[in-house]
Tab-separated table of C-alpha atoms in Angstrom:
chain	number	residue	atom	x	y	z
A	1070	MET	CA	18.902	244.092	77.374
A	1071	LYS	CA	18.437	240.145	78.720
A	1072	ILE	CA	16.831	238.357	81.818
A	1073	LEU	CA	19.106	236.194	83.971
A	1074	LEU	CA	17.333	232.858	85.053
A	1075	LEU	CA	19.275	231.096	87.909
A	1076	TYR	CA	17.104	227.705	88.561
A	1077	LYS	CA	18.664	224.250	89.238
A	1078	ASP	CA	15.906	221.997	87.725
A	1079	LYS	CA	17.206	221.732	83.994
A	1080	GLN	CA	13.637	221.318	82.479
A	1081	VAL	CA	11.898	224.323	84.262
A	1082	ARG	CA	14.463	226.385	83.624
A	1083	GLU	CA	14.541	225.765	79.427
A	1084	VAL	CA	10.782	225.793	79.013
A	1085	LEU	CA	10.860	228.946	81.302
A	1086	ALA	CA	13.658	230.397	79.293
A	1087	PHE	CA	11.750	229.680	76.044
A	1088	SER	CA	8.422	231.353	77.174
A	1089	LEU	CA	10.226	234.577	78.656
A	1090	GLU	CA	12.043	234.958	75.248
A	1091	SER	CA	8.655	234.331	73.320
A	1092	LYS	CA	6.991	237.043	75.411
A	1093	PHE	CA	8.996	239.702	76.215
A	1094	GLN	CA	11.628	239.427	73.168
A	1095	LEU	CA	14.335	239.463	75.336
A	1096	ASP	CA	17.408	237.042	75.253
A	1097	VAL	CA	17.535	234.860	78.467
A	1098	ALA	CA	20.896	233.804	79.683
A	1099	TYR	CA	21.613	231.092	82.292
A	1100	ALA	CA	23.647	230.678	85.610
A	1101	GLU	CA	24.431	227.462	87.270
A	1102	ASP	CA	25.485	229.034	90.761
A	1103	VAL	CA	25.039	232.112	92.635
A	1104	LYS	CA	28.753	233.088	91.816
A	1105	THR	CA	28.160	233.191	88.192
A	1106	ALA	CA	24.963	234.870	88.113
A	1107	ILE	CA	26.793	237.983	90.387
A	1108	LYS	CA	29.745	238.117	87.623
A	1109	ARG	CA	26.904	238.435	85.292
A	1110	LEU	CA	24.703	240.852	86.712
A	1111	ASP	CA	27.568	243.117	87.680
A	1112	ASP	CA	29.257	242.995	84.106
A	1113	PRO	CA	27.638	246.348	82.189
A	1114	ALA	CA	28.244	244.292	78.893
A	1115	GLU	CA	25.720	241.936	79.725
A	1116	LYS	CA	22.832	244.342	80.019
A	1117	VAL	CA	20.929	242.150	82.613
A	1118	CYS	CA	17.632	243.923	83.472
A	1119	LEU	CA	16.084	240.961	85.589
A	1120	LEU	CA	17.005	238.233	87.972
A	1121	ILE	CA	14.377	235.276	87.896
A	1122	PHE	CA	15.854	232.734	90.380
A	1123	GLY	CA	14.828	229.819	92.417
A	1124	TYR	CA	14.229	230.373	96.292
A	1125	LYS	CA	14.846	227.586	97.955
A	1126	ASP	CA	18.248	227.166	96.736
A	1127	PHE	CA	19.336	230.529	96.163
A	1128	PHE	CA	17.342	232.795	98.262
A	1129	SER	CA	19.994	233.890	101.005
A	1130	ASP	CA	22.619	234.629	98.612
A	1131	VAL	CA	20.567	236.404	96.159
A	1132	LEU	CA	19.331	238.892	99.002
A	1133	LEU	CA	22.780	239.470	100.036
A	1134	TYR	CA	23.819	240.661	96.374
A	1135	ARG	CA	20.621	242.508	96.291
A	1136	ALA	CA	21.122	244.216	99.877
A	1137	SER	CA	24.567	245.531	98.333
A	1138	LYS	CA	22.282	247.480	95.816
A	1139	ARG	CA	20.832	250.517	96.949
A	1140	GLN	CA	17.544	249.933	95.528
A	1141	GLY	CA	17.854	246.282	95.368
A	1142	PHE	CA	17.854	244.553	91.790
A	1143	PRO	CA	14.448	243.994	90.139
A	1144	SER	CA	14.238	239.951	90.607
A	1145	VAL	CA	11.255	237.137	90.825
A	1146	ALA	CA	11.707	234.337	93.297
A	1147	ILE	CA	10.111	231.027	92.615
A	1148	ILE	CA	8.635	229.213	95.524
A	1149	GLU	CA	7.184	225.934	96.233
A	1150	LYS	CA	4.727	226.928	98.422
A	1151	ASP	CA	3.876	230.019	100.380
A	1152	SER	CA	4.624	230.723	103.889
A	1153	LYS	CA	4.048	233.467	106.996
A	1154	GLU	CA	7.745	234.019	107.105
A	1155	LEU	CA	7.658	235.282	103.428
A	1156	ALA	CA	5.150	237.844	104.200
A	1157	LYS	CA	7.442	240.587	105.581
A	1158	ALA	CA	9.756	240.226	102.610
A	1159	LYS	CA	6.875	240.405	100.037
A	1160	SER	CA	5.484	243.880	101.679
A	1161	SER	CA	9.223	245.521	102.423
A	1162	ASP	CA	10.703	245.212	99.021
A	1163	THR	CA	8.402	246.166	95.907
A	1164	ARG	CA	11.219	245.181	93.395
A	1165	LEU	CA	11.380	241.553	94.645
A	1166	LYS	CA	8.522	239.151	93.546
A	1167	PHE	CA	7.542	235.717	94.699
A	1168	VAL	CA	5.567	233.187	92.618
A	1169	LEU	CA	4.342	229.587	93.099
A	1170	LEU	CA	5.769	226.668	91.070
A	1171	THR	CA	2.336	225.788	90.679
A	1172	ASN	CA	1.053	227.647	87.227
A	1173	LEU	CA	4.345	228.902	86.963
A	1174	ILE	CA	4.437	230.432	83.534
A	1175	GLU	CA	1.568	232.504	84.128
A	1176	ASN	CA	2.691	233.625	87.526
A	1177	VAL	CA	6.329	234.747	86.229
A	1178	TYR	CA	4.475	236.786	83.302
A	1179	LYS	CA	2.259	238.269	85.958
A	1180	ALA	CA	4.962	239.249	88.193
A	1181	VAL	CA	7.276	240.554	85.262
A	1182	GLU	CA	4.825	242.755	84.021
A	1183	GLU	CA	3.982	244.120	87.901
A	1184	LEU	CA	7.774	245.247	87.664
A	1185	ILE	CA	7.410	246.855	84.310
A	1186	THR	CA	4.234	248.791	85.164
A	1187	GLU	CA	5.942	249.844	88.556
A	1188	LYS	CA	8.608	251.022	86.193
A	1189	ALA	CA	11.228	248.477	88.432
A	1190	ILE	CA	12.777	247.625	85.010
A	1191	GLU	CA	14.535	250.135	83.161
A	1192	GLY	CA	14.236	250.438	79.525
A	1193	MET	CA	11.837	247.130	79.004
A	1194	ASN	CA	8.339	247.138	77.667
A	1195	SER	CA	5.817	244.052	77.977
A	1196	GLU	CA	5.466	243.489	74.035
A	1197	SER	CA	7.681	244.262	71.262
A	1198	GLU	CA	5.964	247.438	69.401
A	1199	PHE	CA	6.313	246.238	65.941
A	1200	CYS	CA	6.069	242.322	64.251
A	1201	ARG	CA	6.792	241.225	60.826
A	1202	ILE	CA	4.862	239.785	58.428
A	1203	LYS	CA	5.603	238.143	54.936
A	1204	THR	CA	4.489	240.541	52.515
A	1205	ASN	CA	2.813	238.157	50.093
A	1206	VAL	CA	0.411	236.933	53.014
A	1207	LEU	CA	-0.876	240.586	52.930
A	1208	LEU	CA	-3.064	239.320	50.026
A	1209	LEU	CA	-4.972	237.154	52.191
A	1210	THR	CA	-5.645	239.983	54.991
A	1211	SER	CA	-7.074	242.443	52.511
A	1212	PRO	CA	-8.652	244.645	53.516
A	1213	LEU	CA	-6.039	245.332	55.959
A	1214	LYS	CA	-7.017	244.975	59.748
A	1215	GLY	CA	-4.373	247.499	60.798
A	1216	ASP	CA	-1.644	250.007	59.572
A	1217	VAL	CA	1.036	248.398	57.751
A	1218	TYR	CA	4.871	249.735	58.023
A	1219	ILE	CA	8.288	249.489	56.586
A	1220	ARG	CA	11.522	249.314	58.781
A	1221	LEU	CA	13.762	251.858	57.695
A	1222	SER	CA	16.281	251.144	60.667
A	1223	PRO	CA	16.023	248.647	63.961
A	1224	VAL	CA	14.256	251.435	65.692
A	1225	LYS	CA	12.634	253.253	63.106
A	1226	PHE	CA	9.208	252.154	61.092
A	1227	LEU	CA	7.527	254.282	58.495
A	1228	LYS	CA	3.665	253.620	57.878
A	1229	LEU	CA	3.059	252.492	54.113
A	1230	MET	CA	-0.741	251.818	54.355
A	1231	ARG	CA	-3.525	252.234	56.733
A	1232	GLN	CA	-6.289	250.090	58.544
A	1233	GLY	CA	-8.739	249.519	55.814
A	1234	ASP	CA	-6.557	249.638	52.547
A	1235	ASP	CA	-6.769	247.189	50.029
A	1236	PHE	CA	-3.639	245.180	49.724
A	1237	ASN	CA	-3.363	243.612	45.814
A	1238	ASP	CA	-1.225	242.058	42.932
A	1239	GLU	CA	0.417	245.456	42.109
A	1240	ASP	CA	1.318	246.123	45.881
A	1241	LEU	CA	2.910	242.807	45.944
A	1242	TYR	CA	4.990	243.341	42.713
A	1243	LYS	CA	5.996	246.728	43.805
A	1244	TYR	CA	7.306	245.486	47.078
A	1245	THR	CA	8.477	241.886	46.397
A	1246	THR	CA	9.811	241.989	42.983
A	1247	LYS	CA	10.595	245.986	42.729
A	1248	LYS	CA	11.710	246.748	46.138
A	1249	LYS	CA	13.072	243.252	46.972
A	1250	ILE	CA	11.025	243.724	50.368
A	1251	ASP	CA	9.824	240.346	51.504
A	1252	TYR	CA	8.689	241.417	55.089
A	1253	LEU	CA	6.680	244.337	56.261
A	1254	PHE	CA	5.640	245.182	59.454
A	1255	LEU	CA	2.458	245.660	61.609
A	1256	LYS	CA	1.697	247.034	65.129
A	1257	THR	CA	2.118	243.825	67.745
A	1258	GLU	CA	-1.432	245.127	68.952
A	1259	ASP	CA	-2.977	244.641	65.647
A	1260	SER	CA	-1.391	241.305	65.028
A	1261	VAL	CA	-3.991	239.118	66.486
A	1262	GLU	CA	-6.716	240.510	64.186
A	1263	PHE	CA	-4.405	239.751	61.283
A	1264	VAL	CA	-4.071	236.176	62.487
A	1265	LEU	CA	-7.888	235.726	62.809
A	1266	LYS	CA	-8.417	237.181	59.322
A	1267	LEU	CA	-5.412	234.813	57.768
A	1268	LYS	CA	-7.098	231.801	59.407
A	1269	GLU	CA	-10.667	232.663	58.456
A	1270	GLN	CA	-9.618	233.154	54.421
A	1271	ILE	CA	-7.678	229.867	54.790
A	1272	ALA	CA	-10.179	227.963	56.047
A	1273	ALA	CA	-12.668	229.584	53.137
A	1274	LEU	CA	-10.200	228.683	50.377
A	1275	MET	CA	-9.885	225.189	51.468
A	1276	ARG	CA	-13.537	224.767	51.507
A	1277	GLY	CA	-13.227	226.176	47.651
A	1278	GLU	CA	-14.430	229.413	48.268
A	1279	ALA	CA	-11.906	231.827	46.268
A	1280	ALA	CA	-10.964	235.102	47.930
A	1281	LEU	CA	-11.710	238.293	46.417
A	1282	VAL	CA	-8.657	240.433	45.660
A	1283	PRO	CA	-9.114	243.846	44.592
A	1284	VAL	CA	-6.928	245.319	41.679
A	1285	ILE	CA	-6.089	248.512	42.429
A	1286	GLN	CA	-4.923	251.430	40.147
A	1287	LEU	CA	-2.320	253.537	42.226
A	1288	GLU	CA	-1.828	257.238	41.950
A	1289	GLN	CA	1.396	258.673	40.800
A	1290	VAL	CA	3.363	259.716	44.201
A	1291	GLY	CA	5.995	261.611	42.193
A	1292	GLU	CA	9.014	261.134	39.922
A	1293	GLY	CA	11.770	259.180	41.992
A	1294	VAL	CA	10.161	258.939	45.023
A	1295	GLN	CA	10.776	255.820	47.077
A	1296	PRO	CA	8.361	254.434	49.923
A	1297	GLU	CA	11.402	254.747	52.307
A	1298	THR	CA	11.451	258.376	52.166
A	1299	MET	CA	7.993	259.093	51.819
A	1300	SER	CA	6.096	260.720	54.881
A	1301	PRO	CA	2.736	259.753	55.724
A	1302	ASP	CA	0.966	262.609	54.288
A	1303	GLN	CA	2.817	261.830	50.683
A	1304	VAL	CA	0.798	258.631	50.488
A	1305	GLN	CA	-1.685	259.055	47.742
A	1306	PRO	CA	-5.297	257.345	47.798
A	1307	LYS	CA	-6.093	254.467	45.475
A	1308	LYS	CA	-8.863	253.792	43.482
A	1309	ILE	CA	-10.188	250.304	42.909
A	1310	VAL	CA	-10.680	249.348	39.127
A	1311	ALA	CA	-11.590	245.486	39.453
A	1312	VAL	CA	-12.009	242.707	41.803
A	1313	LYS	CA	-10.726	239.210	40.669
A	1314	LYS	CA	-10.786	236.121	42.898
A	1315	ILE	CA	-7.913	234.064	43.871
A	1316	THR	CA	-7.717	230.184	45.276
A	1317	LEU	CA	-5.357	228.908	48.052
A	1318	PRO	CA	-3.054	226.832	45.717
A	1319	GLN	CA	-2.367	230.260	43.619
A	1320	VAL	CA	-1.755	232.000	46.869
A	1321	LEU	CA	0.746	228.956	48.164
A	1322	ALA	CA	2.362	228.790	44.743
A	1323	LYS	CA	4.083	231.903	45.192
A	1324	ASP	CA	5.731	230.902	48.439
A	1325	PRO	CA	4.541	227.935	49.909
A	1326	ASP	CA	6.260	228.278	53.162
A	1327	SER	CA	4.729	231.824	54.011
A	1328	VAL	CA	1.976	230.634	56.598
A	1329	HIS	CA	4.453	228.766	58.348
A	1330	GLU	CA	6.489	231.845	58.736
A	1331	VAL	CA	3.596	233.603	59.731
A	1332	LEU	CA	2.846	231.122	62.648
A	1333	HIS	CA	6.793	231.417	63.443
A	1334	GLU	CA	6.529	235.010	63.688
A	1335	MET	CA	3.348	235.085	65.662
A	1336	SER	CA	4.358	232.639	68.143
A	1337	HIS	CA	7.226	234.480	69.338
A	1338	ARG	CA	5.653	237.893	69.285
A	1339	LEU	CA	2.135	236.791	71.000
A	1340	GLY	CA	3.110	233.371	72.338
A	1341	PHE	CA	0.756	230.270	71.593
A	1342	THR	CA	-2.389	232.225	71.891
A	1343	LYS	CA	-6.023	231.023	71.128
A	1344	GLU	CA	-5.811	232.538	67.600
A	1345	VAL	CA	-2.332	231.411	66.880
A	1346	GLN	CA	-3.322	227.844	67.608
A	1347	GLU	CA	-6.307	228.403	65.763
A	1348	LEU	CA	-4.087	229.461	62.527
A	1349	ALA	CA	-1.749	226.452	63.162
A	1350	LYS	CA	-4.939	223.842	63.197
A	1351	VAL	CA	-6.011	225.281	59.738
A	1352	SER	CA	-2.613	225.211	58.354
A	1353	VAL	CA	-2.303	221.633	59.316
A	1354	GLN	CA	-5.668	220.726	57.510
A	1355	GLN	CA	-4.435	222.449	54.363
A	1356	ALA	CA	-1.257	220.796	54.437
A	1357	VAL	CA	-2.870	217.464	54.578
A	1358	ASP	CA	-5.213	218.015	52.175
A	1359	THR	CA	-2.518	218.756	49.907
A	1360	MET	CA	-0.878	215.592	50.890
A	1361	LYS	CA	-4.277	213.632	50.013
A	1362	ARG	CA	-4.858	215.303	46.545
A	1363	ASN	CA	-1.325	214.854	45.148
A	1364	PRO	CA	0.243	212.381	47.121
A	1365	LYS	CA	3.259	211.878	44.677
A	1366	LEU	CA	6.383	213.409	46.482
A	1367	SER	CA	8.040	214.994	43.387
A	1368	SER	CA	4.596	216.482	42.719
A	1369	LEU	CA	4.704	217.777	46.347
A	1370	LEU	CA	8.409	218.606	46.429
A	1371	SER	CA	8.190	220.335	42.820
A	1372	LYS	CA	5.772	222.996	44.779
A	1373	LEU	CA	8.089	223.318	47.940
A	1374	LYS	CA	11.183	225.508	47.680
A	1375	ARG	CA	14.758	224.778	49.799
A	1376	ASP	CA	15.390	227.962	50.446
A	1377	LYS	CA	18.293	228.240	53.188
A	1378	GLU	CA	17.792	231.891	54.211
A	1379	LYS	CA	14.357	230.618	55.366
A	1380	TYR	CA	15.645	227.316	56.626
A	1381	ILE	CA	13.276	227.055	59.516
A	1382	SER	CA	9.754	227.218	57.719
A	1383	SER	CA	11.102	225.845	54.372
A	1384	HIS	CA	12.399	222.530	56.044
A	1385	SER	CA	9.559	222.229	58.000
A	1386	MET	CA	7.073	222.094	55.564
A	1387	LEU	CA	9.043	219.551	53.668
A	1388	ALA	CA	9.479	217.210	56.646
A	1389	GLY	CA	5.526	217.403	57.116
A	1390	HIS	CA	4.905	216.414	53.462
A	1391	ILE	CA	7.701	213.484	53.423
A	1392	ALA	CA	6.801	212.149	56.726
A	1393	CYS	CA	3.398	211.967	55.332
A	1394	ALA	CA	4.483	210.204	52.464
A	1395	LEU	CA	6.523	207.560	54.614
A	1396	ALA	CA	3.338	207.076	56.487
A	1397	SER	CA	1.523	206.493	53.277
A	1398	GLN	CA	3.987	203.961	52.089
A	1399	MET	CA	3.736	202.055	55.378
A	1400	THR	CA	-0.002	201.891	55.078
A	1401	TRP	CA	-0.404	204.249	58.025
A	1402	THR	CA	-2.790	206.451	56.144
A	1403	SER	CA	-5.169	207.863	58.922
A	1404	GLU	CA	-6.472	211.482	58.866
A	1405	ALA	CA	-4.925	211.653	62.477
A	1406	THR	CA	-1.396	210.177	61.360
A	1407	TYR	CA	-0.952	212.880	58.778
A	1408	GLU	CA	-2.464	215.529	61.304
A	1409	LYS	CA	0.147	214.270	64.158
A	1410	LEU	CA	2.840	214.274	61.691
A	1411	THR	CA	1.868	217.815	59.988
A	1412	LEU	CA	1.570	219.453	63.449
A	1413	ALA	CA	4.823	218.161	64.596
A	1414	SER	CA	6.646	219.597	61.635
A	1415	MET	CA	5.093	222.887	62.287
A	1416	LEU	CA	5.918	223.184	65.958
A	1417	HIS	CA	9.393	220.964	66.212
A	1418	ASP	CA	11.914	224.036	65.800
A	1419	ILE	CA	9.503	226.710	66.426
A	1420	SER	CA	11.525	227.989	69.326
A	1421	LEU	CA	14.592	228.693	67.271
A	1422	ARG	CA	15.212	231.875	65.552
A	1423	ASN	CA	18.685	231.390	64.124
A	1424	GLN	CA	18.522	230.016	60.703
A	1425	GLU	CA	22.046	228.463	60.464
A	1426	LEU	CA	21.518	227.024	64.161
A	1427	ALA	CA	18.292	225.052	63.220
A	1428	ALA	CA	19.987	223.775	60.271
A	1429	VAL	CA	22.423	221.747	62.750
A	1430	SER	CA	21.012	217.829	62.770
A	1431	THR	CA	23.499	216.265	65.337
A	1432	LEU	CA	25.410	216.868	68.182
A	1433	ASP	CA	28.448	215.996	66.247
A	1434	ASP	CA	27.224	218.612	63.894
A	1435	LEU	CA	26.682	221.139	66.512
A	1436	GLU	CA	30.316	220.531	67.764
A	1437	GLU	CA	32.217	221.236	64.822
A	1438	LYS	CA	30.173	224.234	64.217
A	1439	LYS	CA	29.996	225.495	67.615
A	1440	GLY	CA	32.251	228.555	67.316
A	1441	LYS	CA	29.685	230.401	65.181
A	1442	PHE	CA	26.961	230.630	68.101
A	1443	SER	CA	27.009	231.736	71.665
A	1444	GLN	CA	26.950	229.079	74.924
A	1445	ASP	CA	23.118	230.202	75.648
A	1446	GLU	CA	22.306	229.376	71.747
A	1447	ILE	CA	24.155	225.982	72.075
A	1448	GLU	CA	22.069	225.057	75.188
A	1449	ALA	CA	18.611	226.363	73.683
A	1450	TYR	CA	19.530	224.183	70.693
A	1451	LYS	CA	20.197	221.058	72.904
A	1452	SER	CA	16.663	221.419	74.371
A	1453	HIS	CA	14.449	222.841	71.555
A	1454	PRO	CA	12.805	219.482	71.171
A	1455	LEU	CA	11.383	219.797	74.952
A	1456	TYR	CA	10.296	223.422	74.055
A	1457	GLY	CA	8.373	222.252	71.233
A	1458	ALA	CA	6.728	219.226	73.057
A	1459	GLU	CA	5.866	221.739	75.779
A	1460	ILE	CA	4.243	224.279	73.370
A	1461	ALA	CA	2.288	220.981	71.833
A	1462	LYS	CA	1.148	220.080	75.080
A	1463	ARG	CA	-0.589	223.734	75.456
A	1464	PHE	CA	-2.717	223.329	72.253
A	1465	THR	CA	-6.141	222.297	72.850
A	1466	GLU	CA	-8.064	219.586	70.826
A	1467	ILE	CA	-5.181	218.096	69.291
A	1468	PRO	CA	-4.347	214.371	68.516
A	1469	PRO	CA	-2.186	212.672	71.191
A	1470	ASP	CA	1.467	211.858	70.712
A	1471	VAL	CA	2.410	215.409	68.930
A	1472	ASP	CA	4.527	216.333	71.707
A	1473	ILE	CA	6.165	212.931	71.881
A	1474	ILE	CA	7.141	213.345	68.140
A	1475	ILE	CA	8.426	216.607	68.566
A	1476	ALA	CA	10.729	215.443	71.965
A	1477	GLN	CA	12.009	212.465	70.123
A	1478	HIS	CA	12.951	214.356	66.483
A	1479	HIS	CA	16.598	214.279	67.202
A	1480	GLU	CA	17.030	210.788	68.876
A	1481	ARG	CA	18.957	208.279	66.998
A	1482	PRO	CA	18.392	204.392	66.826
A	1483	ASP	CA	21.831	203.954	68.610
A	1484	GLY	CA	21.268	205.948	71.453
A	1485	THR	CA	23.504	208.820	70.457
A	1486	GLY	CA	20.691	211.513	69.955
A	1487	PHE	CA	19.300	214.053	72.346
A	1488	PRO	CA	17.691	215.260	74.439
A	1489	ARG	CA	17.248	211.952	76.104
A	1490	GLY	CA	19.680	209.789	74.350
A	1491	VAL	CA	17.033	206.935	73.889
A	1492	THR	CA	17.394	204.121	71.594
A	1493	HIS	CA	15.237	202.793	68.860
A	1494	SER	CA	13.187	200.504	71.425
A	1495	ARG	CA	11.793	203.739	73.378
A	1496	ILE	CA	11.421	205.562	70.284
A	1497	GLY	CA	7.529	205.423	68.929
A	1498	PRO	CA	6.896	204.482	65.487
A	1499	LEU	CA	5.698	207.975	64.192
A	1500	SER	CA	8.771	209.469	65.810
A	1501	THR	CA	10.583	207.147	63.823
A	1502	VAL	CA	8.886	208.086	60.792
A	1503	PHE	CA	9.492	211.880	61.518
A	1504	ILE	CA	13.077	211.405	62.149
A	1505	VAL	CA	13.520	209.674	59.109
A	1506	ALA	CA	11.781	212.481	57.338
A	1507	HIS	CA	13.698	214.929	59.115
A	1508	ASP	CA	17.089	213.319	58.072
A	1509	ILE	CA	16.061	213.083	54.401
A	1510	VAL	CA	14.777	217.117	54.128
A	1511	HIS	CA	18.673	217.528	56.013
A	1512	PHE	CA	20.025	215.552	52.989
A	1513	LEU	CA	18.124	217.363	50.498
A	1514	PHE	CA	19.531	220.665	51.854
A	1515	SER	CA	22.879	219.493	51.600
A	1516	ALA	CA	22.446	218.949	48.220
A	1517	ASP	CA	22.436	221.487	45.700
A	1518	VAL	CA	19.199	223.351	46.282
A	1519	SER	CA	19.130	224.884	42.836
A	1520	LYS	CA	18.673	221.210	41.303
A	1521	GLU	CA	15.220	219.773	41.012
A	1522	PHE	CA	14.197	216.557	43.505
A	1523	SER	CA	15.363	213.216	41.810
A	1524	LYS	CA	14.633	209.430	42.420
A	1525	GLU	CA	18.258	209.276	42.424
A	1526	GLN	CA	18.679	211.433	45.646
A	1527	LEU	CA	16.436	209.093	47.543
A	1528	MET	CA	18.336	205.747	46.471
A	1529	GLU	CA	21.467	208.351	47.529
A	1530	PHE	CA	19.854	208.760	50.782
A	1531	PHE	CA	19.012	205.108	51.248
A	1532	GLU	CA	22.531	204.062	50.477
A	1533	LYS	CA	23.872	206.667	53.193
A	1534	TYR	CA	21.669	205.411	55.645
A	1535	LYS	CA	21.304	201.611	55.279
A	1536	ASP	CA	24.109	200.966	57.826
A	1537	THR	CA	22.674	203.417	60.440
A	1538	TYR	CA	18.714	202.399	60.314
A	1539	THR	CA	19.446	198.864	61.026
A	1540	PHE	CA	17.031	198.726	64.076
A	1541	GLY	CA	13.432	197.918	64.422
A	1542	ASN	CA	10.851	200.379	62.683
A	1543	PHE	CA	13.786	202.207	61.597
A	1544	LYS	CA	14.751	199.909	59.284
A	1545	LYS	CA	11.297	198.934	57.765
A	1546	ILE	CA	10.886	202.725	57.067
A	1547	LEU	CA	14.281	203.105	55.297
A	1548	ALA	CA	13.094	199.991	53.115
A	1549	VAL	CA	10.116	202.360	51.557
A	1550	VAL	CA	12.235	205.487	51.019
A	1551	PRO	CA	13.117	204.287	47.366
A	1552	LYS	CA	8.904	204.269	46.789
A	1553	LEU	CA	8.293	207.638	47.884
A	1554	ASP	CA	8.006	208.847	44.267
A	1555	SER	CA	5.070	206.305	43.790
A	1556	PRO	CA	1.744	206.755	44.299
A	1557	ALA	CA	0.554	206.684	48.496
A	1558	ALA	CA	-1.019	203.621	49.633
A	1559	GLU	CA	-4.789	203.911	49.413
A	1560	ASN	CA	-7.000	204.485	52.389
């Protein structure tokens, strides 16, 4: 199932597409004109369930198409202002909704929800029923705020643990080490409570308050019985035999990218709700504190993994730490600077889901690999800096300029970058820091990720980019790259 978007303004179209994908967990396809739209609508393989279009440019043609369908095709028309002429159309066709361009995202959400409630869109739910959560993160949300499931197939889930159960080290060992299950699943309706609990735990741990984690003795389920084959009534009660304390470093040492993965998953499942925003802010503060306590890059990178299978979260965490290290060497060491760079690192690829696509660095790289991706994926990739910038604008109480850093993170000093193709003179100083950090991360991932970080890699990067970063702030920042493994500058 997918939504087809027919709208001329590219920026509005792309921001709306990301918002719809995040909210309704459906692919959004583009059409440049009515002819292409009708072709996709009439193709059963496209599985289009809803058309969203611009009233001003396409209304008459779309009406003709919808009239050819016995009941009309579920559609949302975007209008710039209301008028008396629209009143008759609004009242006579319940499968056609009109929304104002002002407050567009919220208005489209409401219209689509109405069509779902009215059963106008077949087979579409307003929310995906389940969302995944990193298994080790459950340690920080115990006792569980909702039931936890394992996925047996794309549509079948088995309940493993109930709301109120304690998740402990033995559970973690059983699922991640023995069963190789890195992700379990929650009901989407319960995920907000998990996000709130995780935020509270991280905030407490940052204050030095160790979390209490139960050590539990598992009752025997039966010889040879696997979690995947258990029925809910076979899950045996557990007995708490001890309680131990854990600290944030202990949790994150096992998987430093885990909190970012939760943030990434929940943003796609829930949208950027107040709770998800709060989790992002607490995570930013934790990362900044880590940088301030242990600023040597080699020390930071020894704790951060380069995992190509989890590229989005892994490289996002690395980019934030390296950007802060670069800023420190430039003596830009204010708390606000670190917060801006770290939040930008968490949000810059937040709209992407394809790990391999996220690892693409330049338009030339994208051209070489375009056969691996659909046209819709390619278009979404080219615009993802603007998506992330739009998300940053929705955050409340964050430092300014984060959206600019995100919007510019794929620009190049010579103007060959995207999405706007600006040159070094129009790229902000912190954006420049982040671009260089992002390039260092891409360089480190291109190397053998099994090898530990070394100073030699920094020199290799310096040599590779010395003829590229020859302009303004880029040249100045490149000059401090060889010093990155030195202690950071003092505040």
